[in-house]
Amino acid sequence: MSKYKVNKDGYYGEFGGAYIPEILHKCVTDLQQCYAQIIDSVDFQEEYKYLLKQYVGRPSPLYRSERLSKLYNTHIYLKREDLNHTGAHKINNAIGQILLARRMGKTRIIAETGAGQHGVATATVCALMNMECIVYMGKTDVERQSINVEKMKLLGATVVPVLSGNMTLKDATNEAIRDWCSNPKDTFYIIGSTVGPHPYPEMVAKLQSVISEEIKFQLMEQTGSSQPNYLIACVGGGSNAAGTIYHYLDDDNIKIILAEAAGKGVDSGETAATIHIGKKGILHGSKTYVMQDEDGQIIEPYSISAGLDYPGVGPMHANLAATKRAQVLAITDDEAISAAFLLTRMEGIIPAIESSHALAVLERVKFCPSDVVVLTLSGRGDKDMDTYLSYNK
Ligand SMILES: *Cc1c(COP(=O)(O)O)cnc(C)c1O
């Protein structure tokens, strides 16, 4: 039994659990009882693996970056989740959850989205499976991510703008939970990250764990060993990071570095560095670190990256930080932007602004020349062109 994976009560150390309204009790308990059995079944695995290969394009390449390796005097490998269908890792999870929803007899899919990446992934799999799809999205995000909104609509989803709070991801999540409470019987809530009540964090981590499953054999093929010295990923809610580290968690020789978004600086008042400044609390059904004031009111997060702009973090990652299994670095907007431009010019890869936070870690850490460093590029930068162009003045 891994000390970093969820226990039978749904906790990672003291984090996690399922703090939900009574009305959701039955559907969350049903999900807890059957998700693992369904996911591990031969029938599910065959369909899931087929779609990952022939629809998503997996395995995603593990690319040795010669020029970055030279620059940082070490061995740097990029796990290319940016090359997946729809342009990020989110599709791995969306496919898994919709297959689960179908097997549970659900007919209606709801989701929350911030930047729109998870909304697009969910709308995509709903088109594929011919299911009704409703996506909740803060009005602020609807306005600043119009291309993704148009994509979701084209794919047949209904996008509902949310007008509460500062009208971003946290508010969209609240609204999705409200919908779920009104329609617990026929509705499946596809959560986009390793957050929410148990079993979501573990279920999403499991569905993303294909990333580390592939890293293992790809590293073996390319270096003769499946063990890297470092694993690096960015953390919003934590799903691409969870996938990257899942099969390596219990090997303490392998160092894990997580990059969260410092925004304009950890102490600037404009930040999303939840692990650095958050306190223990309950958010969206789970106990974790939360950005909150003395009265327990949520502090609105800020990051240049919509995908990392969240006042909580997955309970698995809260525990990895608390137990010091993972080192967590807070990366500023400026550092992320520099890292994005560097990768673009040196490798011809325009990364998502979220992934650029992980890339910026390379500047901060002193590696040995013999180290093997695997860094996950969670997504591609097409969606961030406006951000990059307006910064490059
Ligand atoms: C959503 C997103 C993230 C952040 O979500 P995690 O669950 O922490 O992985 C990171 N990168 C990209 C490209 C995203 O779309």
Coordinates of C-alpha atoms and ligand atoms in Angstrom, one line a residue:
M1 CA 0.0 0.0 0.0
S2 CA 1.5 3.3 -1.1
K3 CA 1.7 6.0 1.6
Y4 CA 1.1 8.6 -1.0
K5 CA -2.0 7.2 -2.6
V6 CA -5.5 7.5 -1.2
N7 CA -6.5 5.3 1.8
K8 CA -9.8 3.4 2.0
D9 CA -11.5 6.4 3.7
G10 CA -10.6 8.7 0.8
Y11 CA -7.7 10.5 2.5
Y12 CA -4.1 11.4 1.6
G13 CA -2.6 11.8 5.1
E14 CA -4.9 14.4 6.6
F15 CA -6.1 15.7 3.2
G16 CA -9.0 14.7 1.0
G17 CA -12.3 13.1 2.1
A18 CA -15.7 13.8 0.7
Y19 CA -17.4 16.9 2.2
I20 CA -20.6 17.0 0.3
P21 CA -24.3 18.0 0.8
E22 CA -26.6 15.2 1.9
I23 CA -28.4 15.2 -1.5
L24 CA -25.2 14.0 -3.3
H25 CA -24.4 11.3 -0.8
K26 CA -25.9 8.4 -2.8
C27 CA -24.3 9.3 -6.1
V28 CA -20.9 9.9 -4.6
T29 CA -21.1 6.7 -2.6
D30 CA -22.2 4.8 -5.8
L31 CA -19.2 6.3 -7.6
Q32 CA -16.8 5.4 -4.8
Q33 CA -18.1 1.8 -4.8
C34 CA -17.9 1.1 -8.5
Y35 CA -15.3 3.4 -10.1
A36 CA -12.2 1.2 -9.4
Q37 CA -13.9 -2.0 -10.4
I38 CA -15.1 -0.5 -13.7
I39 CA -11.8 1.2 -14.5
D40 CA -9.8 -2.0 -13.8
S41 CA -12.2 -4.2 -15.9
V42 CA -10.9 -5.7 -19.2
D43 CA -13.8 -4.3 -21.1
F44 CA -13.2 -0.7 -19.9
Q45 CA -9.4 -0.9 -20.4
E46 CA -9.8 -2.2 -23.9
E47 CA -12.0 0.6 -25.0
Y48 CA -10.0 3.3 -23.1
K49 CA -6.7 2.1 -24.4
Y50 CA -8.0 1.9 -28.0
L51 CA -9.3 5.5 -27.8
L52 CA -6.1 6.7 -26.3
K53 CA -4.1 5.2 -29.1
Q54 CA -6.3 5.8 -32.2
Y55 CA -8.2 8.9 -31.2
V56 CA -5.9 10.8 -28.9
G57 CA -2.7 9.7 -30.6
R58 CA -0.9 8.1 -27.6
P59 CA 1.7 7.2 -26.6
S60 CA 2.7 10.9 -26.6
P61 CA 6.4 11.2 -27.5
L62 CA 9.2 11.5 -24.9
Y63 CA 11.5 14.0 -26.6
R64 CA 15.1 14.5 -25.6
S65 CA 15.7 18.3 -25.8
E66 CA 19.3 18.5 -27.0
R67 CA 19.6 22.3 -26.8
L68 CA 18.0 22.6 -23.3
S69 CA 20.2 19.7 -22.1
K70 CA 23.3 21.6 -23.3
L71 CA 22.1 24.9 -21.8
Y72 CA 21.5 23.4 -18.4
N73 CA 24.3 20.9 -18.6
T74 CA 22.1 17.8 -17.8
H75 CA 19.7 15.4 -19.6
I76 CA 16.3 16.9 -20.3
Y77 CA 13.4 14.9 -21.7
L78 CA 10.0 16.5 -22.5
K79 CA 6.8 14.4 -22.2
R80 CA 4.8 15.8 -25.0
E81 CA 1.2 16.0 -23.8
D82 CA 0.9 19.0 -26.1
L83 CA 0.7 16.7 -29.0
N84 CA -2.5 15.0 -27.9
H85 CA -5.8 15.5 -29.7
T86 CA -7.3 18.8 -28.4
G87 CA -3.8 20.0 -27.4
A88 CA -3.4 19.0 -23.7
H89 CA -3.5 16.2 -21.2
K90 CA -7.1 16.8 -20.2
I91 CA -8.5 14.5 -22.9
N92 CA -7.0 11.4 -21.1
N93 CA -9.3 12.0 -18.2
A94 CA -12.3 13.2 -20.1
I95 CA -12.3 9.9 -22.2
G96 CA -12.0 7.8 -19.1
Q97 CA -14.8 9.5 -17.2
I98 CA -17.3 9.4 -20.1
L99 CA -16.7 5.7 -20.5
L100 CA -17.4 5.3 -16.8
A101 CA -20.5 7.5 -17.1
R102 CA -21.9 5.3 -19.9
R103 CA -21.2 2.1 -17.9
M104 CA -23.1 3.7 -14.9
G105 CA -26.1 4.4 -17.1
K106 CA -25.8 8.2 -16.9
T107 CA -27.3 10.2 -19.8
R108 CA -26.3 13.8 -19.1
I109 CA -22.8 15.2 -18.7
I110 CA -21.9 18.4 -16.8
A111 CA -18.4 20.0 -16.4
E112 CA -16.8 23.2 -15.1
T113 CA -14.0 25.0 -17.0
G114 CA -11.7 27.9 -16.5
A115 CA -9.6 28.5 -19.6
G116 CA -11.9 26.3 -21.5
Q117 CA -9.5 23.4 -22.0
H118 CA -11.4 20.9 -19.9
G119 CA -14.7 22.2 -21.4
V120 CA -13.4 21.6 -24.9
A121 CA -12.1 18.1 -23.9
T122 CA -15.5 17.2 -22.3
A123 CA -17.5 18.7 -25.3
T124 CA -15.2 16.6 -27.6
V125 CA -15.9 13.3 -25.8
C126 CA -19.6 14.1 -25.6
A127 CA -19.7 14.6 -29.3
L128 CA -17.9 11.3 -29.7
M129 CA -20.3 9.4 -27.5
N130 CA -23.4 11.3 -28.5
M131 CA -24.2 12.6 -25.0
E132 CA -25.8 15.8 -23.8
C133 CA -23.1 18.2 -22.5
I134 CA -23.5 21.3 -20.3
V135 CA -20.4 23.3 -19.4
Y136 CA -20.3 25.9 -16.6
M137 CA -17.9 28.7 -17.2
G138 CA -17.4 32.1 -15.4
K139 CA -18.5 35.0 -17.4
T140 CA -15.0 36.6 -17.2
D141 CA -13.5 33.5 -18.7
V142 CA -16.3 33.3 -21.4
E143 CA -15.2 36.7 -22.5
R144 CA -11.4 36.2 -22.4
Q145 CA -11.5 32.6 -23.9
S146 CA -13.9 33.2 -26.8
I147 CA -12.3 30.7 -29.2
N148 CA -12.7 27.8 -26.7
V149 CA -16.3 28.9 -26.1
E150 CA -17.0 28.8 -29.9
K151 CA -15.3 25.3 -30.1
M152 CA -17.5 23.9 -27.3
K153 CA -20.6 25.3 -29.1
L154 CA -19.5 23.9 -32.4
L155 CA -19.1 20.5 -30.7
G156 CA -22.7 20.7 -29.6
A157 CA -22.3 21.7 -25.9
T158 CA -24.3 24.2 -24.0
V159 CA -22.0 26.8 -22.3
V160 CA -23.6 28.4 -19.3
P161 CA -21.9 31.7 -18.2
V162 CA -21.7 32.0 -14.4
L163 CA -22.3 35.4 -12.9
S164 CA -21.3 34.9 -9.2
G165 CA -18.0 35.8 -7.5
N166 CA -15.3 37.1 -9.8
M167 CA -16.9 34.9 -12.4
T168 CA -14.0 32.5 -12.9
L169 CA -13.2 28.8 -12.3
K170 CA -14.1 28.6 -8.6
D171 CA -17.6 30.1 -9.4
A172 CA -18.1 27.8 -12.4
T173 CA -17.3 24.8 -10.1
N174 CA -19.8 26.0 -7.5
E175 CA -22.4 26.2 -10.2
A176 CA -21.6 22.7 -11.6
I177 CA -22.0 21.3 -8.1
R178 CA -25.3 23.0 -7.7
D179 CA -26.5 21.5 -11.0
W180 CA -25.3 18.1 -9.8
C181 CA -27.4 18.5 -6.6
S182 CA -30.5 19.1 -8.6
N183 CA -29.9 16.2 -11.0
P184 CA -28.1 13.5 -9.1
K185 CA -29.8 10.6 -10.8
D186 CA -29.1 11.0 -14.5
T187 CA -26.1 13.3 -14.4
F188 CA -22.4 12.5 -14.4
Y189 CA -20.1 15.4 -13.3
I190 CA -16.8 15.1 -15.2
I191 CA -14.3 17.0 -13.0
G192 CA -11.3 18.2 -14.9
S193 CA -8.5 17.8 -12.3
T194 CA -7.4 15.9 -9.2
V195 CA -9.8 17.9 -7.0
G196 CA -13.4 17.4 -5.6
P197 CA -14.7 14.9 -3.2
H198 CA -13.3 11.3 -3.0
P199 CA -13.1 9.4 -5.3
Y200 CA -12.4 12.2 -7.9
P201 CA -8.8 13.0 -7.0
E202 CA -7.7 9.3 -7.1
M203 CA -9.9 8.5 -10.1
V204 CA -8.5 11.4 -12.2
A205 CA -4.9 10.6 -11.1
K206 CA -5.5 7.0 -12.2
L207 CA -6.8 8.1 -15.6
Q208 CA -3.8 10.4 -16.1
S209 CA -1.3 7.8 -14.9
V210 CA -0.9 6.6 -18.5
I211 CA 1.6 9.5 -18.6
S212 CA 4.0 7.9 -16.2
E213 CA 3.3 4.4 -17.5
E214 CA 4.6 5.6 -20.8
I215 CA 7.5 7.6 -19.4
K216 CA 8.7 4.3 -17.8
F217 CA 9.1 2.3 -21.0
Q218 CA 10.1 5.3 -23.1
L219 CA 13.0 6.2 -20.7
M220 CA 14.0 2.5 -20.6
E221 CA 14.1 2.5 -24.4
Q222 CA 16.1 5.7 -24.7
T223 CA 18.4 5.6 -21.6
G224 CA 18.5 1.9 -20.5
S225 CA 16.8 2.7 -17.2
S226 CA 13.2 3.5 -16.4
Q227 CA 14.2 5.7 -13.4
P228 CA 14.7 9.5 -13.9
N229 CA 16.4 11.6 -11.2
Y230 CA 13.8 14.4 -11.4
L231 CA 10.1 14.6 -12.4
I232 CA 8.8 18.2 -13.0
A233 CA 5.3 19.3 -13.7
C234 CA 3.1 22.4 -13.2
V235 CA 0.2 22.2 -10.7
G236 CA -3.2 23.9 -11.1
G237 CA -5.5 21.3 -9.5
G238 CA -2.8 18.7 -10.1
S239 CA -3.8 16.3 -12.8
N240 CA -0.9 16.5 -15.2
A241 CA 1.5 16.3 -12.3
A242 CA -0.4 13.4 -10.8
G243 CA -0.1 11.5 -14.1
T244 CA 3.6 12.3 -14.4
I245 CA 4.5 11.0 -10.9
Y246 CA 1.9 8.3 -10.3
H247 CA 4.0 5.2 -11.0
Y248 CA 7.1 6.7 -9.3
L249 CA 5.6 7.9 -6.1
D250 CA 7.0 5.3 -3.8
D251 CA 10.6 5.5 -5.1
D252 CA 12.0 8.2 -2.8
N253 CA 15.2 8.4 -4.9
I254 CA 13.2 10.1 -7.6
K255 CA 12.8 13.8 -6.8
I256 CA 9.5 15.5 -7.6
I257 CA 9.3 19.2 -8.3
L258 CA 5.9 20.8 -8.7
A259 CA 5.5 24.4 -10.1
E260 CA 2.6 26.4 -8.9
A261 CA 1.7 29.9 -10.1
A262 CA 3.2 32.8 -8.1
G263 CA 1.4 35.3 -10.3
K264 CA 3.1 38.7 -9.6
G265 CA 4.9 37.2 -6.6
V266 CA 3.9 35.0 -3.6
D267 CA 3.5 38.1 -1.3
S268 CA 2.1 40.5 -3.9
G269 CA -1.6 39.9 -3.2
E270 CA -1.9 38.8 -6.8
T271 CA -0.9 35.1 -6.8
A272 CA -2.3 31.6 -7.1
A273 CA 0.5 30.0 -5.1
T274 CA -1.9 27.9 -2.9
I275 CA 0.6 25.6 -1.3
H276 CA 2.8 28.6 -0.3
I277 CA 0.2 30.8 1.1
G278 CA -2.9 28.6 1.6
K279 CA -4.2 27.2 4.9
K280 CA -6.0 24.0 5.6
G281 CA -9.7 24.2 4.7
I282 CA -12.4 22.7 2.7
L283 CA -12.9 23.5 -1.0
H284 CA -15.2 21.8 -3.5
G285 CA -15.7 18.8 -1.4
S286 CA -12.2 18.1 -0.1
K287 CA -9.9 19.1 2.7
T288 CA -6.8 20.7 1.3
Y289 CA -4.8 23.9 1.3
V290 CA -7.0 26.8 0.4
M291 CA -6.2 30.5 -0.2
Q292 CA -8.4 32.1 2.5
D293 CA -8.4 35.1 4.9
E294 CA -8.8 34.9 8.7
D295 CA -12.6 34.5 8.3
G296 CA -12.2 31.6 5.9
Q297 CA -13.3 33.7 2.9
I298 CA -11.6 32.6 -0.3
I299 CA -8.9 35.0 -1.5
E300 CA -9.4 35.4 -5.2
P301 CA -6.4 33.9 -7.0
Y302 CA -4.4 35.6 -9.8
S303 CA -2.1 34.0 -12.5
I304 CA -1.3 34.9 -16.0
S305 CA -2.3 31.3 -16.7
A306 CA -6.0 30.6 -16.6
G307 CA -5.3 26.9 -16.1
L308 CA -3.4 27.5 -12.8
D309 CA -5.7 30.3 -11.5
Y310 CA -7.3 28.3 -8.7
P311 CA -7.5 29.0 -4.9
G312 CA -7.1 25.3 -4.0
V313 CA -5.0 22.3 -5.0
G314 CA -5.5 18.6 -5.1
P315 CA -5.4 16.8 -1.7
M316 CA -2.8 14.4 -3.1
H317 CA -0.4 17.3 -3.8
A318 CA -1.2 19.0 -0.4
N319 CA 0.0 15.8 1.2
L320 CA 3.1 15.5 -1.0
A321 CA 4.0 19.0 0.0
A322 CA 3.2 18.5 3.7
T323 CA 5.3 15.3 3.9
K324 CA 8.0 16.9 1.8
R325 CA 7.9 14.1 -0.8
A326 CA 7.6 16.9 -3.4
Q327 CA 9.4 20.2 -3.5
V328 CA 7.0 23.0 -4.6
L329 CA 8.3 26.1 -6.3
A330 CA 6.2 29.2 -7.0
I331 CA 6.9 30.5 -10.4
T332 CA 6.0 34.1 -11.4
D333 CA 4.3 35.3 -14.6
D334 CA 7.6 36.8 -15.8
E335 CA 9.6 33.6 -15.2
A336 CA 6.9 31.6 -17.1
I337 CA 6.9 34.0 -20.0
S338 CA 10.7 33.9 -20.3
A339 CA 10.7 30.1 -20.2
A340 CA 8.0 30.0 -22.9
F341 CA 10.0 32.2 -25.3
L342 CA 13.2 30.2 -24.6
L343 CA 11.6 26.8 -25.5
T344 CA 10.0 28.4 -28.6
R345 CA 13.2 29.7 -29.9
M346 CA 15.4 26.8 -28.9
E347 CA 13.2 23.8 -29.8
G348 CA 10.5 25.2 -32.1
I349 CA 7.8 24.2 -29.5
I350 CA 5.3 26.9 -28.3
P351 CA 4.2 25.6 -24.9
A352 CA 1.0 26.4 -23.0
I353 CA 1.6 29.1 -20.5
E354 CA 0.7 26.6 -17.7
S355 CA 3.5 24.2 -18.9
S356 CA 5.9 27.2 -19.0
H357 CA 5.7 27.4 -15.2
A358 CA 7.2 23.9 -15.1
L359 CA 9.9 24.9 -17.7
A360 CA 10.9 27.9 -15.5
V361 CA 11.9 25.4 -12.8
L362 CA 15.0 24.5 -15.0
E363 CA 16.4 28.0 -14.2
R364 CA 16.0 27.5 -10.5
V365 CA 17.5 24.1 -9.8
K366 CA 21.1 23.1 -10.1
F367 CA 21.2 19.7 -11.8
C368 CA 24.2 17.3 -12.0
P369 CA 25.5 16.6 -15.5
S370 CA 24.5 12.9 -15.1
D371 CA 20.9 13.7 -14.0
V372 CA 18.0 12.6 -16.1
V373 CA 15.2 15.1 -15.9
V374 CA 11.7 14.5 -17.2
L375 CA 9.4 17.5 -17.6
T376 CA 5.8 17.3 -18.7
L377 CA 4.7 19.7 -21.3
S378 CA 1.0 19.6 -20.4
G379 CA -0.3 21.5 -23.4
R380 CA 0.4 23.6 -26.5
G381 CA 0.5 27.3 -26.7
D382 CA -1.9 28.1 -29.5
K383 CA -4.6 29.2 -27.0
D384 CA -2.1 31.6 -25.4
M385 CA -1.0 33.5 -28.4
D386 CA -2.7 36.8 -27.2
T387 CA -1.0 36.5 -23.9
Y388 CA 2.4 35.9 -25.5
L389 CA 1.9 38.7 -28.1
S390 CA 0.8 41.3 -25.5
Y391 CA 3.8 40.5 -23.3
N392 CA 6.4 40.6 -26.0
K393 CA 6.4 44.4 -26.4
Ligands
LIG1 C1 -5.8 22.7 -17.2 C2 -4.3 22.7 -17.5 C3 -3.3 22.6 -16.5 C4 -3.6 22.6 -15.0 O1 -4.4 21.6 -14.6 P1 -3.8 20.3 -13.8 O2 -5.0 19.6 -13.4 O3 -3.0 20.9 -12.6 O4 -2.9 19.6 -14.7 C5 -2.0 22.6 -16.9 N1 -1.7 22.7 -18.2 C6 -2.6 22.8 -19.2 C7 -2.2 22.9 -20.6 C8 -4.0 22.8 -18.9 O5 -4.9 22.9 -19.9

